[in-house]
Amino acid sequence: MRTPLMAGNWKMFKSVRESVAMVTALRPKIDGVTGVDVLVAPTFLAVPAVAAALEGSGIHVAAQNCHWEREGAFTGEVSAAMIRDAGAGWVIVGHSERRTLFGETDLSVNRKLRAAITATLTPIVCIGETLDEREGGQTHDVLDRQIQRGLDGVTGAELAALVIAYEPVWAIGTGRTATPEQAQDAHAHIRGRLTQWFGSDAAARCRVLYGGSVKPDNVATLMAQPDVDGALIGGASLDVDSFTRIVKFRVA
Ligand code: PGA
C-alpha cells in the first residue's frame, strides 16, 4: 500500500549549476525504475531550475524549509505558496538542523506544516531523539511529543498524504546509522501512535521514512523492516552514483 520514497536532502550544498548538472545526470540513470518514488531537495535558489530540468521525469522536487505566512515583512524567509509557485510540490519541515541550529520548535513545525498543506505542498515532517534522550530512555516520549504537537490539527486524510521522517539526531551525518532493529522499533512506535490518534486507515497510508547515515550498502536492510517506507538521505544523496544505488535498493 505504501510506495517507498527515496528523498535526497541536499542541505546547503550545490550551486544552481551543480544542482541542475546532478539531476540531469540522475534522470536517465533511474528512468526505468518502478515501484519507488524519488525526490530531491535542493536549496531554495535551485528549486526553479531543478524543477524545470526534471519536468516530465516523475522525480519530485522539495524545498528544505518554508515560512508559515503567505507573504509579509519576514526578511530572509520564503513562503510555502512561493515554493509551490517556483515548481516544487513538497517541503521538508522541522529537520533536526533547523530545530537545533535555528531554534525551531514543535509549534513552528506545526505552523509550517499547516501552511504547506494549505499551499498544496506535501510536507515531510522530521522527528527524532538526541543521543542524550535515547540514552535516558526517552525516545518514545520525545517522538510522542513531536508528533502530538507538530501534527496538531491535522486531519486523518491530511496525515495519510503526508510523510514523516524519523531521524535520530545522533545518526545524522555521523556515519552511525540506527540498526534495522532500532529503526523498526521507532517506526512501529510511530505507526502505533498514528493509529491511536488518526485512525488505522490514515496510519497505514502515511509513509514513515528513516534518515541518518543511509548509504547504498545499508539501505536494503533498513528497507526490509516492515514499517520503514523509504529514506531521507543527506550525504549519500549528493553523488549521482550513490543516490542511484539507493533508489535501486532492490537491485543491489
Ligand atoms: P545524512 O543526513 O544522510 O547525511 O546522515 C540525513 C538528513 O539529515 O536528512
Coordinates of C-alpha atoms and ligand atoms in Angstrom, one line a residue:
M1 CA 0.0 0.0 0.0
R2 CA 2.9 2.4 0.7
T3 CA 5.2 3.1 -2.2
P4 CA 8.7 3.5 -0.9
L5 CA 10.1 7.1 -1.1
M6 CA 13.8 7.9 -1.5
A7 CA 14.3 11.6 -0.7
G8 CA 17.6 13.4 -1.1
N9 CA 18.1 16.3 1.2
W10 CA 21.0 18.3 -0.3
K11 CA 21.1 20.8 2.6
M12 CA 23.4 23.8 1.9
F13 CA 25.3 22.1 -0.9
K14 CA 25.4 22.6 -4.7
S15 CA 25.1 25.8 -6.7
V16 CA 22.3 26.2 -9.1
R17 CA 24.5 25.0 -11.9
E18 CA 25.7 22.0 -9.9
S19 CA 22.1 21.1 -8.9
V20 CA 21.0 21.1 -12.5
A21 CA 24.0 19.0 -13.5
M22 CA 23.2 16.5 -10.8
V23 CA 19.6 15.9 -11.8
T24 CA 20.4 15.9 -15.5
A25 CA 22.8 13.1 -14.8
L26 CA 20.5 11.3 -12.4
R27 CA 17.4 11.4 -14.6
P28 CA 18.5 8.8 -17.2
K29 CA 20.0 6.5 -14.6
I30 CA 16.7 6.0 -12.8
D31 CA 14.3 6.4 -15.7
G32 CA 13.1 2.9 -15.8
V33 CA 12.9 2.3 -12.1
T34 CA 9.4 1.4 -10.9
G35 CA 7.8 0.9 -7.5
V36 CA 9.7 3.7 -5.8
D37 CA 9.1 7.4 -5.6
V38 CA 12.2 9.7 -5.9
L39 CA 12.6 13.3 -4.6
V40 CA 15.4 15.8 -4.4
A41 CA 15.5 18.8 -2.1
P42 CA 18.0 21.5 -3.4
T43 CA 18.4 24.9 -1.9
F44 CA 15.6 27.5 -2.5
L45 CA 17.7 29.1 -5.2
A46 CA 18.0 26.0 -7.2
V47 CA 14.3 24.9 -6.9
P48 CA 13.1 26.6 -10.2
A49 CA 16.0 25.3 -12.3
V50 CA 15.9 21.8 -10.9
A51 CA 12.1 21.6 -11.3
A52 CA 12.5 22.7 -14.9
A53 CA 15.2 20.1 -15.6
L54 CA 13.0 17.4 -14.1
E55 CA 9.8 18.2 -15.9
G56 CA 8.1 15.1 -17.1
S57 CA 10.5 12.8 -15.3
G58 CA 8.4 11.7 -12.3
I59 CA 11.2 12.8 -9.9
H60 CA 9.7 15.2 -7.3
V61 CA 11.2 18.4 -6.0
A62 CA 11.1 19.7 -2.4
A63 CA 12.2 22.8 -0.6
Q64 CA 14.0 22.3 2.7
N65 CA 12.0 24.8 4.8
C66 CA 9.2 27.3 4.5
H67 CA 7.6 30.2 6.4
W68 CA 4.1 29.8 7.7
E69 CA 2.7 33.1 6.4
R70 CA 1.8 33.5 2.8
E71 CA 3.7 36.8 2.5
G72 CA 4.8 39.7 4.7
A73 CA 7.7 41.5 6.3
F74 CA 9.7 38.5 7.2
T75 CA 13.2 39.2 5.9
G76 CA 15.0 36.2 4.6
E77 CA 12.0 33.9 4.6
V78 CA 10.2 32.0 1.8
S79 CA 6.6 31.1 1.9
A80 CA 5.0 27.7 1.1
A81 CA 3.0 29.4 -1.7
M82 CA 6.2 30.8 -3.2
I83 CA 7.8 27.3 -3.2
R84 CA 4.7 25.9 -4.9
D85 CA 4.9 28.8 -7.5
A86 CA 8.6 28.0 -8.1
G87 CA 7.9 24.5 -9.2
A88 CA 8.3 22.3 -6.1
G89 CA 5.5 20.1 -4.8
W90 CA 7.0 19.1 -1.5
V91 CA 8.7 20.7 1.5
I92 CA 10.8 19.3 4.4
V93 CA 9.6 20.7 7.8
G94 CA 11.3 20.5 11.2
H95 CA 14.6 19.0 10.2
S96 CA 16.8 18.5 13.3
E97 CA 19.3 21.0 11.9
R98 CA 16.5 23.6 11.8
R99 CA 15.4 22.6 15.3
T100 CA 18.9 22.7 16.9
L101 CA 20.7 25.4 14.9
F102 CA 17.8 27.7 14.0
G103 CA 15.5 27.5 17.1
E104 CA 12.5 25.7 15.5
T105 CA 10.0 24.3 17.9
D106 CA 7.1 21.9 17.7
L107 CA 4.9 24.9 17.4
S108 CA 6.7 26.4 14.4
V109 CA 6.9 23.0 12.8
N110 CA 3.1 22.8 13.2
R111 CA 2.6 26.2 11.7
K112 CA 4.8 25.4 8.7
L113 CA 3.2 22.0 8.2
R114 CA -0.3 23.6 8.1
A115 CA 1.0 26.3 5.7
A116 CA 2.4 23.6 3.5
I117 CA -0.9 21.8 3.3
T118 CA -2.7 25.0 2.6
A119 CA -0.3 25.7 -0.3
T120 CA -0.9 22.1 -1.6
L121 CA 2.7 21.1 -0.8
T122 CA 3.3 17.6 0.5
P123 CA 5.2 18.0 3.8
I124 CA 8.0 15.7 5.0
V125 CA 7.9 16.2 8.8
C126 CA 11.1 15.3 10.6
I127 CA 11.1 14.0 14.1
G128 CA 13.7 12.2 16.2
E129 CA 15.6 12.0 19.5
T130 CA 19.0 13.2 20.5
L131 CA 21.7 10.8 21.9
D132 CA 21.0 12.0 25.5
E133 CA 17.3 11.4 25.1
R134 CA 17.9 7.9 23.7
E135 CA 20.4 7.0 26.5
G136 CA 17.9 8.4 29.0
G137 CA 15.2 6.1 27.8
Q138 CA 13.1 8.9 26.5
T139 CA 13.0 8.1 22.8
H140 CA 9.3 7.1 22.7
D141 CA 8.2 10.1 24.8
V142 CA 10.1 12.5 22.5
L143 CA 8.5 11.1 19.4
D144 CA 5.1 11.3 21.0
R145 CA 5.6 14.9 21.9
Q146 CA 6.9 15.8 18.4
I147 CA 4.0 14.0 16.7
Q148 CA 1.3 15.3 19.1
R149 CA 2.4 19.0 18.9
G150 CA 3.8 19.0 15.4
L151 CA 0.8 17.4 13.9
D152 CA -1.8 19.2 16.0
G153 CA -5.0 20.0 14.0
V154 CA -4.0 17.7 11.1
T155 CA -6.9 15.5 9.8
G156 CA -6.7 11.8 9.1
A157 CA -7.0 12.5 5.4
E158 CA -4.1 15.0 5.6
L159 CA -2.0 12.6 7.6
A160 CA -2.5 9.9 5.0
A161 CA -1.0 12.1 2.4
L162 CA 2.0 13.5 4.3
V163 CA 5.3 11.9 5.1
I164 CA 7.1 11.6 8.4
A165 CA 10.8 11.2 8.6
Y166 CA 12.2 9.5 11.7
E167 CA 15.8 10.8 12.0
P168 CA 17.6 10.0 15.3
V169 CA 19.8 13.1 15.7
W170 CA 22.8 11.0 16.7
A171 CA 22.7 9.3 13.3
I172 CA 22.6 12.3 11.1
G173 CA 25.9 13.0 9.3
T174 CA 27.8 10.9 11.8
G175 CA 28.2 7.6 9.9
R176 CA 26.4 6.0 12.8
T177 CA 23.2 4.5 11.4
A178 CA 20.5 3.2 13.6
T179 CA 20.4 -0.6 13.4
P180 CA 17.5 -2.0 11.4
E181 CA 16.0 -3.2 14.7
Q182 CA 16.3 0.3 16.3
A183 CA 14.7 1.9 13.2
Q184 CA 11.9 -0.7 13.2
D185 CA 11.2 -0.2 16.9
A186 CA 10.9 3.6 16.4
H187 CA 8.8 3.3 13.3
A188 CA 6.5 0.7 14.8
H189 CA 6.0 3.0 17.8
I190 CA 5.3 6.0 15.5
R191 CA 2.8 3.9 13.5
G192 CA 1.1 2.8 16.7
R193 CA 0.6 6.4 17.8
L194 CA -0.6 7.5 14.4
T195 CA -3.1 4.6 14.6
Q196 CA -4.3 5.7 18.0
W197 CA -4.5 9.4 17.1
F198 CA -5.5 9.4 13.5
G199 CA -7.1 6.0 12.9
S200 CA -5.8 2.8 11.3
D201 CA -6.6 3.7 7.7
A202 CA -4.7 7.0 7.8
A203 CA -1.8 5.5 9.8
A204 CA -1.5 2.6 7.3
R205 CA -1.2 5.1 4.4
C206 CA 1.2 7.6 6.0
R207 CA 4.8 6.9 4.9
V208 CA 7.5 6.9 7.6
L209 CA 11.0 7.4 6.2
Y210 CA 14.2 6.6 8.1
G211 CA 17.0 9.2 8.0
G212 CA 20.5 9.2 9.4
S213 CA 23.6 8.0 7.6
V214 CA 21.7 6.0 5.0
K215 CA 24.2 4.7 2.4
P216 CA 24.0 2.3 -0.6
D217 CA 25.3 -0.6 1.5
N218 CA 22.8 -0.2 4.4
V219 CA 19.6 0.9 2.7
A220 CA 18.4 -2.6 1.8
T221 CA 18.5 -4.0 5.3
L222 CA 16.7 -0.8 6.6
M223 CA 14.1 -1.2 3.8
A224 CA 13.5 -4.8 4.8
Q225 CA 11.8 -3.6 8.0
P226 CA 8.0 -3.6 7.7
D227 CA 7.5 -0.1 8.9
V228 CA 10.4 1.6 7.1
D229 CA 8.8 3.1 4.0
G230 CA 11.8 4.9 2.5
A231 CA 14.7 7.1 3.4
L232 CA 15.7 10.7 3.9
I233 CA 19.2 10.8 2.7
G234 CA 21.7 13.6 3.2
G235 CA 25.4 13.0 2.3
A236 CA 24.8 10.0 0.1
S237 CA 22.2 11.9 -2.0
L238 CA 24.8 14.4 -3.2
D239 CA 26.5 11.9 -5.6
V240 CA 24.7 10.6 -8.7
D241 CA 26.1 7.0 -8.3
S242 CA 25.4 6.6 -4.6
F243 CA 21.9 8.1 -4.8
T244 CA 21.1 5.9 -7.8
R245 CA 22.2 2.8 -5.9
I246 CA 19.9 3.9 -3.0
V247 CA 17.0 4.4 -5.4
K248 CA 17.7 0.9 -6.9
F249 CA 18.0 -0.7 -3.4
R250 CA 16.0 -3.7 -4.6
V251 CA 18.5 -4.5 -7.4
A252 CA 21.7 -4.3 -5.2
Ligands
PGA1 P1 22.8 12.1 6.4 O1 21.7 13.2 6.6 O2 22.3 11.0 5.5 O3 24.0 12.8 5.9 O4 23.1 11.5 7.8 C1 20.3 12.8 6.7 C2 19.4 14.0 6.9 O5 19.9 15.0 7.6 O6 18.3 14.1 6.4

